[in-house]
Short mmCIF file of C-alpha atoms in Angstrom, two decimals:
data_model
loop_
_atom_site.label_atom_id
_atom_site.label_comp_id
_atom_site.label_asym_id
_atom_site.label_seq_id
_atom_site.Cartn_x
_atom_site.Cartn_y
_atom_site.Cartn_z
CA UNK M 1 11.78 -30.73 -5.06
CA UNK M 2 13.02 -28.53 -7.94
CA UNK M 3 16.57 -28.01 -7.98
CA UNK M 4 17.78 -24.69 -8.31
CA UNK M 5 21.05 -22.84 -7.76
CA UNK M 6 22.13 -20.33 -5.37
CA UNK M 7 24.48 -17.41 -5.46
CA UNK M 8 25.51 -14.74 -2.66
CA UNK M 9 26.02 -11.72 -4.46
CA UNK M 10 28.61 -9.10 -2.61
CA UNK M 11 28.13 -6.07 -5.06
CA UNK M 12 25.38 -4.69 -7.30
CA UNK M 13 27.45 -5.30 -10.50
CA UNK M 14 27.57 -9.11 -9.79
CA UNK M 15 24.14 -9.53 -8.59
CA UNK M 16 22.91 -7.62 -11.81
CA UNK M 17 25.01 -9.84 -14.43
CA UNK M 18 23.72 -13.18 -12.18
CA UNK M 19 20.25 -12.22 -12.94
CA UNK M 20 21.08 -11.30 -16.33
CA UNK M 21 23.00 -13.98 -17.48
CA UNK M 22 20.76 -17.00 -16.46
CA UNK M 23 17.29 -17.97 -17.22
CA UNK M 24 15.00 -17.66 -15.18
CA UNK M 25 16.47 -16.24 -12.63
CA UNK M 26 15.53 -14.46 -9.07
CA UNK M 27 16.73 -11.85 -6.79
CA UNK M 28 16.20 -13.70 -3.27
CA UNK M 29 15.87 -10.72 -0.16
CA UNK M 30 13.96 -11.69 2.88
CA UNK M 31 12.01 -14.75 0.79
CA UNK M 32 8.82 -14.19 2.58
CA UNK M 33 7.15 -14.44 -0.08
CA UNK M 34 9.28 -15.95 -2.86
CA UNK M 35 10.07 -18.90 -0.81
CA UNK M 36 6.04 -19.67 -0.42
CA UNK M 37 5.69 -19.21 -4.27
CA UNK M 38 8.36 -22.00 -4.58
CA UNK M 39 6.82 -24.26 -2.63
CA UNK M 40 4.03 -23.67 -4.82
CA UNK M 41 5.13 -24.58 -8.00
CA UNK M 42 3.98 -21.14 -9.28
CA UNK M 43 7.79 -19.41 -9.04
CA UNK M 44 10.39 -22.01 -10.10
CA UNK M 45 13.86 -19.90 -10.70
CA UNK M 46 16.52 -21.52 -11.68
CA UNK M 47 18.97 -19.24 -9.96
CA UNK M 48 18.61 -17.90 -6.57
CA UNK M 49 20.96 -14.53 -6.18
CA UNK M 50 20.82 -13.49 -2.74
CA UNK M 51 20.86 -10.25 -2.18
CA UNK M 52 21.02 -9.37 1.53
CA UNK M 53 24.70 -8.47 1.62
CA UNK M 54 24.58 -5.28 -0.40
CA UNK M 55 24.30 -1.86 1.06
CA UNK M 56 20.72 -1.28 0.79
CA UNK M 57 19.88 -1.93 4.80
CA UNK M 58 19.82 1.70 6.04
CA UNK M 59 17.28 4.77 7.10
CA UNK M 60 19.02 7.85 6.17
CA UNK M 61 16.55 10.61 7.59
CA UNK M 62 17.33 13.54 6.06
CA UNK M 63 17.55 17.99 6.76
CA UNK M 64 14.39 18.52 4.95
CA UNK M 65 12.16 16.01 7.07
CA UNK M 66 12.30 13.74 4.31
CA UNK M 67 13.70 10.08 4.77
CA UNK M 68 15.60 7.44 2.33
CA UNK M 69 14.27 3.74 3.35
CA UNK M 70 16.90 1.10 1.71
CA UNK M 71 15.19 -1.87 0.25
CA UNK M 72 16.79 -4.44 2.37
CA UNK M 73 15.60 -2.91 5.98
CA UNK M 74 13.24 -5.29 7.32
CA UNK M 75 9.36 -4.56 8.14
CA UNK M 76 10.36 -4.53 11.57
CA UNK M 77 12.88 -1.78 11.87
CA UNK M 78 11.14 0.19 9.63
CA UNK M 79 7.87 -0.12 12.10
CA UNK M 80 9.98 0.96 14.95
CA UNK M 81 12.67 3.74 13.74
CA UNK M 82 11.62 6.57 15.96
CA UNK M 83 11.97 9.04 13.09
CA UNK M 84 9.51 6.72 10.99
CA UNK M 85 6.73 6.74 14.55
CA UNK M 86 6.98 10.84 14.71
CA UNK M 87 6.81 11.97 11.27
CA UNK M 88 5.47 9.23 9.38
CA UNK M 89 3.09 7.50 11.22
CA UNK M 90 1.33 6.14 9.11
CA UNK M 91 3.57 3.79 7.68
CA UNK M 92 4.20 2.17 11.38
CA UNK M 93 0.70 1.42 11.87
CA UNK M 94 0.88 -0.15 7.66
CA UNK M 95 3.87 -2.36 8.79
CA UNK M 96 2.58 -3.48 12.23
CA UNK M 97 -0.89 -4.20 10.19
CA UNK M 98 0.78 -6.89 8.20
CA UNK M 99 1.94 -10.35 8.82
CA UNK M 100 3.55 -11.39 11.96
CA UNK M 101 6.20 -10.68 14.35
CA UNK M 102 8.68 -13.42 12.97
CA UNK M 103 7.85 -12.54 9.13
CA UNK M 104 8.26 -8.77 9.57
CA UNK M 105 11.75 -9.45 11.18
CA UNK M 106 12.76 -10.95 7.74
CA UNK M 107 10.24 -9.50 4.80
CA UNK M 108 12.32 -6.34 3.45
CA UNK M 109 11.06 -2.66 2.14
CA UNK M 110 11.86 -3.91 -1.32
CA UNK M 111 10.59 -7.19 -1.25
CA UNK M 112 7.27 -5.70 0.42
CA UNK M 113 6.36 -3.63 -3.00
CA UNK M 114 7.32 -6.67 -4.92
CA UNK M 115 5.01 -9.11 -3.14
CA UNK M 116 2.67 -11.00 -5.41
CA UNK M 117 -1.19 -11.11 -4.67
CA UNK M 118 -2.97 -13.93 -3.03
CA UNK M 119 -5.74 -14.39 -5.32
CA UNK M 120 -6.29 -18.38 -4.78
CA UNK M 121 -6.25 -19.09 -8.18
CA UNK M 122 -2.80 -17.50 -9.27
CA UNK M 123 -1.60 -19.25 -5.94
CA UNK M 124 -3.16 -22.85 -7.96
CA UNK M 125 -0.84 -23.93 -10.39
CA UNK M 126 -4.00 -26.21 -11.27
CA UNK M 127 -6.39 -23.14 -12.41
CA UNK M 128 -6.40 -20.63 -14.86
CA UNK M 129 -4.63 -17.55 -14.33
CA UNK M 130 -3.29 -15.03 -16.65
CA UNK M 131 -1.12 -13.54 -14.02
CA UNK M 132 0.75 -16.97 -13.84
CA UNK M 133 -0.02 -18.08 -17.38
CA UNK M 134 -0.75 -15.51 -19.85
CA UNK M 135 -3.60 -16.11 -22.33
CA UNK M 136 -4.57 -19.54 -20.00
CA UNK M 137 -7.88 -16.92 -18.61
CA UNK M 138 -8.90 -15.46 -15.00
CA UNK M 139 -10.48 -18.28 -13.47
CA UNK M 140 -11.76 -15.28 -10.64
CA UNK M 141 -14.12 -13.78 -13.01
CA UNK M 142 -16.77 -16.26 -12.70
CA UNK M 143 -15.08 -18.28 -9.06
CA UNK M 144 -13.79 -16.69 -5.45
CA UNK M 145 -13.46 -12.88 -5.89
CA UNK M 146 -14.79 -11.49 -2.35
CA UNK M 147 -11.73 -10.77 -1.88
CA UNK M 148 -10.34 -8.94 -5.46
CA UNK M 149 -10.58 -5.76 -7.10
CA UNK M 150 -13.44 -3.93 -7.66
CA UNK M 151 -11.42 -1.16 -9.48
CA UNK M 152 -8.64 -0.73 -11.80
CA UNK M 153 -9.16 -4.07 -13.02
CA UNK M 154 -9.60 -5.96 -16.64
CA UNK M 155 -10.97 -8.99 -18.43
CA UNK M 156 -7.57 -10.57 -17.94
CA UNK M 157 -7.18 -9.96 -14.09
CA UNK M 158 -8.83 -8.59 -10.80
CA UNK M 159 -5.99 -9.13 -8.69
CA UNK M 160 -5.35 -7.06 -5.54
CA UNK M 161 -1.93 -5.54 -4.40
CA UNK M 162 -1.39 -7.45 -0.69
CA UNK M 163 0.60 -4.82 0.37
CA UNK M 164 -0.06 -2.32 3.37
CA UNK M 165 2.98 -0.57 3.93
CA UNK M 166 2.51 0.36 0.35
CA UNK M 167 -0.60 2.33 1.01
CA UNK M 168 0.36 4.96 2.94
CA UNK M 169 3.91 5.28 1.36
CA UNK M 170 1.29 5.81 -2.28
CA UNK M 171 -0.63 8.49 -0.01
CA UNK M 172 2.85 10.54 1.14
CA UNK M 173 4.14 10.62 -2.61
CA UNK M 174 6.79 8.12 -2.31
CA UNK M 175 9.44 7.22 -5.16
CA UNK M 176 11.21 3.98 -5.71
CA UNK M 177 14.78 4.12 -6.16
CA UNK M 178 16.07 1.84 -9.28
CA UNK M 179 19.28 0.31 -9.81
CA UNK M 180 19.54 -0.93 -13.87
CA UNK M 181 21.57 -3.67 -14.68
CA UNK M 182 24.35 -1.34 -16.71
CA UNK M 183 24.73 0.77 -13.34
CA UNK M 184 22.43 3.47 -13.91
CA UNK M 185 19.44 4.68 -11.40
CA UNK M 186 16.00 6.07 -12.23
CA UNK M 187 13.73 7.10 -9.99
CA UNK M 188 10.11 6.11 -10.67
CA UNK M 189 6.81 7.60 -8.07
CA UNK M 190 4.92 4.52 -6.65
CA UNK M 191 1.99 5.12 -7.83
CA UNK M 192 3.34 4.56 -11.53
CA UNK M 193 5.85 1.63 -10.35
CA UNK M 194 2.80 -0.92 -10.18
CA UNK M 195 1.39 -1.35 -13.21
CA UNK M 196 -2.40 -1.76 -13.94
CA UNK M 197 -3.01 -5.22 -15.50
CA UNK M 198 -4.79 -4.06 -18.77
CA UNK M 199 -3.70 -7.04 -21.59
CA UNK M 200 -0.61 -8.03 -19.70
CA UNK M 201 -1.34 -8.97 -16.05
CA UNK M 202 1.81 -10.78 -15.80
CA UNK M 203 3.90 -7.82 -15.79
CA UNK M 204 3.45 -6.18 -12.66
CA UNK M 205 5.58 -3.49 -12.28
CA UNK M 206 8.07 -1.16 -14.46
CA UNK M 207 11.30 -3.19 -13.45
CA UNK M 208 13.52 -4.04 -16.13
CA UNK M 209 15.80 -7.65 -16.25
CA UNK M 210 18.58 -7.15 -13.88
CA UNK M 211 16.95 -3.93 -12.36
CA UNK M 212 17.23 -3.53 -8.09
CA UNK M 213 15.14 -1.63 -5.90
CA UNK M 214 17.66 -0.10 -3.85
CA UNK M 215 15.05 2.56 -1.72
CA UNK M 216 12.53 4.29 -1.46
CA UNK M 217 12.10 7.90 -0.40
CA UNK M 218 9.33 9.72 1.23
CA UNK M 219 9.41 13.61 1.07
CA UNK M 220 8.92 15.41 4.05
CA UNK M 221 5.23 15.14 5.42
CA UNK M 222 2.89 17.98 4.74
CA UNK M 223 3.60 20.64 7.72
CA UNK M 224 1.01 20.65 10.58
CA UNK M 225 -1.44 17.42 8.54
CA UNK M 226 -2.61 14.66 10.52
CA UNK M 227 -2.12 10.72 8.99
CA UNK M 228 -3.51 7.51 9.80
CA UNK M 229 -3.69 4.30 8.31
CA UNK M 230 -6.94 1.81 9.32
CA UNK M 231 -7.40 -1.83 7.83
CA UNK M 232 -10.27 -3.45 7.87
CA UNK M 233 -9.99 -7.32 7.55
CA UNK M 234 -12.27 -10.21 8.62
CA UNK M 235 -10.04 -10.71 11.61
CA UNK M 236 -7.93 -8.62 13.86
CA UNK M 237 -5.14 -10.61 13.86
CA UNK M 238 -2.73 -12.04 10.44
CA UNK M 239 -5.35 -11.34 7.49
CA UNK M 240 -5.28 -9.38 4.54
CA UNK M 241 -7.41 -6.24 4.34
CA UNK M 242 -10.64 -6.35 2.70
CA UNK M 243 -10.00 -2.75 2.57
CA UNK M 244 -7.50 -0.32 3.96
CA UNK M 245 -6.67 3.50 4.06
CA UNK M 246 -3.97 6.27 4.40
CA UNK M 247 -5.37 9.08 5.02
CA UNK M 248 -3.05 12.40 5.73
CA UNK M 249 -5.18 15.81 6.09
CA UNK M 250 -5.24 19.13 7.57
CA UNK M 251 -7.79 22.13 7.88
CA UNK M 252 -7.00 25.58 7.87
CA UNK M 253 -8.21 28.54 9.39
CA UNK M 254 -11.36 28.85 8.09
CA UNK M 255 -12.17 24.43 8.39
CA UNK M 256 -12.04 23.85 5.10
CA UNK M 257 -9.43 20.98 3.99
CA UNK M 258 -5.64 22.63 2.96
CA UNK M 259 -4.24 19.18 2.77
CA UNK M 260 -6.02 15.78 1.61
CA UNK M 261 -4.15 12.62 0.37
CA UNK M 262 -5.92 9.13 0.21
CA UNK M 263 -4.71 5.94 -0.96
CA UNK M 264 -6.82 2.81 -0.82
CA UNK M 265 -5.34 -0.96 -0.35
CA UNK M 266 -7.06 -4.32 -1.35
CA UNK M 267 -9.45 -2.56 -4.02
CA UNK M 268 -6.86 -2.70 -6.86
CA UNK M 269 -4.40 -3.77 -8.57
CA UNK M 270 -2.00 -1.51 -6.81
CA UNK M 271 -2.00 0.84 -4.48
CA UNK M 272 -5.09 3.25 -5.24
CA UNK M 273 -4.38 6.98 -4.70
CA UNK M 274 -7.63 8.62 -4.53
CA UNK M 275 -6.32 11.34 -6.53
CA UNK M 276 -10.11 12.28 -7.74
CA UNK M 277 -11.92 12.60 -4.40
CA UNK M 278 -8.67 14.65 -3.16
CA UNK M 279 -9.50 16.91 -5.96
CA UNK M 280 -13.02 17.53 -4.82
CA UNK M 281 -12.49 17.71 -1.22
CA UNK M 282 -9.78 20.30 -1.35
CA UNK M 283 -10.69 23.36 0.05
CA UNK M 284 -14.10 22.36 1.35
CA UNK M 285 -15.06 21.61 4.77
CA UNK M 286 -15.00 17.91 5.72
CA UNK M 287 -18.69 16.98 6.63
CA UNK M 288 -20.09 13.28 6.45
CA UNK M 289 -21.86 14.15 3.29
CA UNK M 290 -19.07 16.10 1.84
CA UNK M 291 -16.65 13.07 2.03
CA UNK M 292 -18.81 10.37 1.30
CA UNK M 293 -19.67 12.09 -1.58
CA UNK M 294 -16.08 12.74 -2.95
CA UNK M 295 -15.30 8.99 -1.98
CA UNK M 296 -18.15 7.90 -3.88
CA UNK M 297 -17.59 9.83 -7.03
CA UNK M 298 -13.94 7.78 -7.11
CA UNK M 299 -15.08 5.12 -7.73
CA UNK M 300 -17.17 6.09 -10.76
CA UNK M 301 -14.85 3.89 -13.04
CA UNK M 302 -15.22 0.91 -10.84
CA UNK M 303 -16.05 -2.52 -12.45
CA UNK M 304 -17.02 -4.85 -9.02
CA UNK M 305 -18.42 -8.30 -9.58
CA UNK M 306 -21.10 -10.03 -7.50
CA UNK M 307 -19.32 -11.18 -4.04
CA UNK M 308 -17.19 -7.97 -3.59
CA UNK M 309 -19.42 -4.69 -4.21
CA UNK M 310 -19.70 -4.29 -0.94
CA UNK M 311 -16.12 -2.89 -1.13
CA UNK M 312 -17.35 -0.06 -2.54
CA UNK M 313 -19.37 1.14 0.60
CA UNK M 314 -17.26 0.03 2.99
CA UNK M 315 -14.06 2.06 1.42
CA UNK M 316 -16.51 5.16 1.57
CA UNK M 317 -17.55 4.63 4.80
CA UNK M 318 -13.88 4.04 5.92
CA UNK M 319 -12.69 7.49 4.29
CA UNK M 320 -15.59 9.23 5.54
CA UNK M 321 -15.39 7.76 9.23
CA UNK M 322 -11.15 8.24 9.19
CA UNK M 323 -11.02 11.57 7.71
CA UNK M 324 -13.24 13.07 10.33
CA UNK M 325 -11.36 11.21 13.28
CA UNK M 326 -8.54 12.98 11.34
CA UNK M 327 -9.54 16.51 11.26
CA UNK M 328 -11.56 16.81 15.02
CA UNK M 329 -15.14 15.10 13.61
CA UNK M 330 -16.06 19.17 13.15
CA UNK M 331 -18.96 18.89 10.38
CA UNK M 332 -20.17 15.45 11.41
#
C-alpha cells in the first residue's frame, strides 16, 4: 500500500489550487478506472481531490435540440435520460455497450473520455511502455497487439481509446467543456481533445494542470438522420470492442446520402471520425460497393501489424453492413 492523501473539494477554485499546488496529484470522480490504475502501481498520486461534490451532475437539454451533459453524471443516467434515448440514440446503446451495471452507476461522463487504454503492457508496470514511461519503448510492437491500433498510431505507441460512449459523441460533433485552473473555460471539439500519440504518447489529451472537464455538449442531431452505434467484441457480454461504430445518416429524395457521419472505436488512438469516407459518400447512393469502397479508402494511412489487420476488414464490413441497416438496405 502507497499512502496517499485525500481531499473533498466543495468548489472549482479549491479543487483547481489542490491539484495545482501538490505533486503529483489527481482529480478522483467515479474512480472506475483510477482506482484500478492504483492498484496497479501504474498511477500513484500523491493527492486524491475528490471531485463529486461540485456542480457538474446535470443534463440540461436545451431549445435548439441540443443537450449539455455535466461531467460528473454517471454512465447510467446518461444511458437512460429519455431526452438522451429519443434524440441521441446512439449514445444509449455506447453507454449500455460498456462495462457493467454496478460500474456504469459510478464511472462519470468526464471520467469516461479520460479513461486510459488497456493495452496489457501499459497496465505492467514490469514492461516497457512509453505511455507509462516515456523513452522506456512499446513493448506491443513486437508482443500482444490483436487488440491495438491499426491506425493513427506511431513507433512510440499503438494504444487504443477504450471508450464507447466516446464514439458516437466524436460522430455527433461533440465539444468538451474546460474549466482552467485561473477560472477561465475553453471549449475544445472531441475529436481534437484526444491527442494522437506521435513522440509523446504520454500526453493524452489537451488538458492543462489544474484544468476540469465540466461537460460536454452535443448539438442538435441532424433533422430527419438515422444513428446507431454496433460493437463488435469477442463476447457479448463485459469486453472491449475489437471494433465499434456510430454511424448517423440520411438519404434524400433522390437516395443519395444528405447526411453521413462515422466514427470508429478500438482502431485508434482516439476516437476515429471517418471524416474521409464521409467525404466520398456524400451525395452518392449507399450501395455495398459504394460504402465499402469509401470505408476502405480511410484507411489508406493505416499502419496494422501482424495479429490485428483483420481490423481493417472487419471495420469496413461493419460500416458497410450498419449504414445500409441505416438507410432501408436500398442499393444492397
Amino acid at each position: 500500500m502507497k499512502p496517499f492523501a485525500y481531499e473533498r473539494a466543495t468548489a472549482p477554485d479549491a479543487a483547481a489550487t489542490l491539484v495545482t499546488d501538490t505533486d503529483d496529484a489527481m482529480f478522483l470522480a467515479g474512480g472506475t478506472n483510477l482506482v484500478d490504475l492504483m492498484k496497479l502501481g501504474v498511477a500513484e498520486p500523491t493527492l486524491l481531490v475528490d471531485i463529486t461534490g461540485l456542480p457538474y451532475d446535470r443534463i440540461e437539454h436545451r431549445a435548439d435540440g441540443g443537450v449539455l451533459i455535466g461531467s460528473l453524471v454517471s454512465n447510467s443516467e446518461l444511458s437512460g435520460d429519455r431526452g438522451i434515448r429519443e434524440r441521441f440514440p446512439a449514445v444509449s446503446e455506447a453507454v449500455l455497450a460498456g462495462a457493467s451495471g454496478q460500474l456504469r452507476t459510478r464511472a462519470t461522463t468526464g471520467g469516461n473520455l479520460l479513461q486510459r487504454t488497456r493495452c496489457a503492457y501499459f497496465q505492467d508496470v514490469t514492461k516497457a511502455c512509453n505511455k507509462r514511461e516515456p523513452g522506456s519503448g512499446c513493448s506491443a510492437l513486437e508482443g500482444s497487439h490483436r487488440d491495438l491500433a491499426v491506425i493513427g498510431t506511431s513507433d512510440a505507441c499503438v494504444a487504443t481509446h477504450p471508450s464507447d460512449m466516446a464514439v458516437p459523441m466524436a460522430a455527433l460533433d461533440a465539444v468538451v467543456h474546460l474549466r482552467r485552473a485561473d477560472g477561465d473555460s475553453r471549449a475544445v471539439p472531441l475529436t481534437d481533445f484526444c491527442l494522437l500519440p506521435g513522440d509523446t504518447p504520454d500526453r493524452e489529451t489537451v488538458l492543462e494542470a489544474g484544468e476540469l472537464i465540466t461537460g460536454v455538449e452535443l448539438p442538435a442531431p441532424p433533422a430527419g438522420a438515422a444513428m446507431r452505434y454496433r460493437k463488435v467484441r469477442d463476447r457479448w457480454s463485459y469486453a472491449f470492442a475489437l471494433v465499434s461504430l456510430a454511424a448517423v445518416a440520411a438519404t434524400g429524395p433522390d437516395g443519395t446520402l444528405s447526411e453521413i457521419r462515422l466514427a470508429l472505436g478500438a482502431v485508434a488512438p482516439r476516437p476515429w471520425r471517418a471524416h474521409e469516407a464521409e467525404r466520398r459518400l456524400i451525395g452518392r447512393r449507399p450501395t455495398a460497393e459504394t460504402l465499402r469502397e469509401a470505408a476502405r479508402a480511410e484507411f489508406a494511412s493505416a499502419r496494422p501489424l501482424p495479429h490485428n489487420a483483420f481490423k481493417i476488414d472487419l471495420a469496413v464490413d461493419l460500416i458497410a453492413d450498419t449504414v445500409l441497416d441505416l438507410v432501408g438496405g436500398g442499393g444492397r
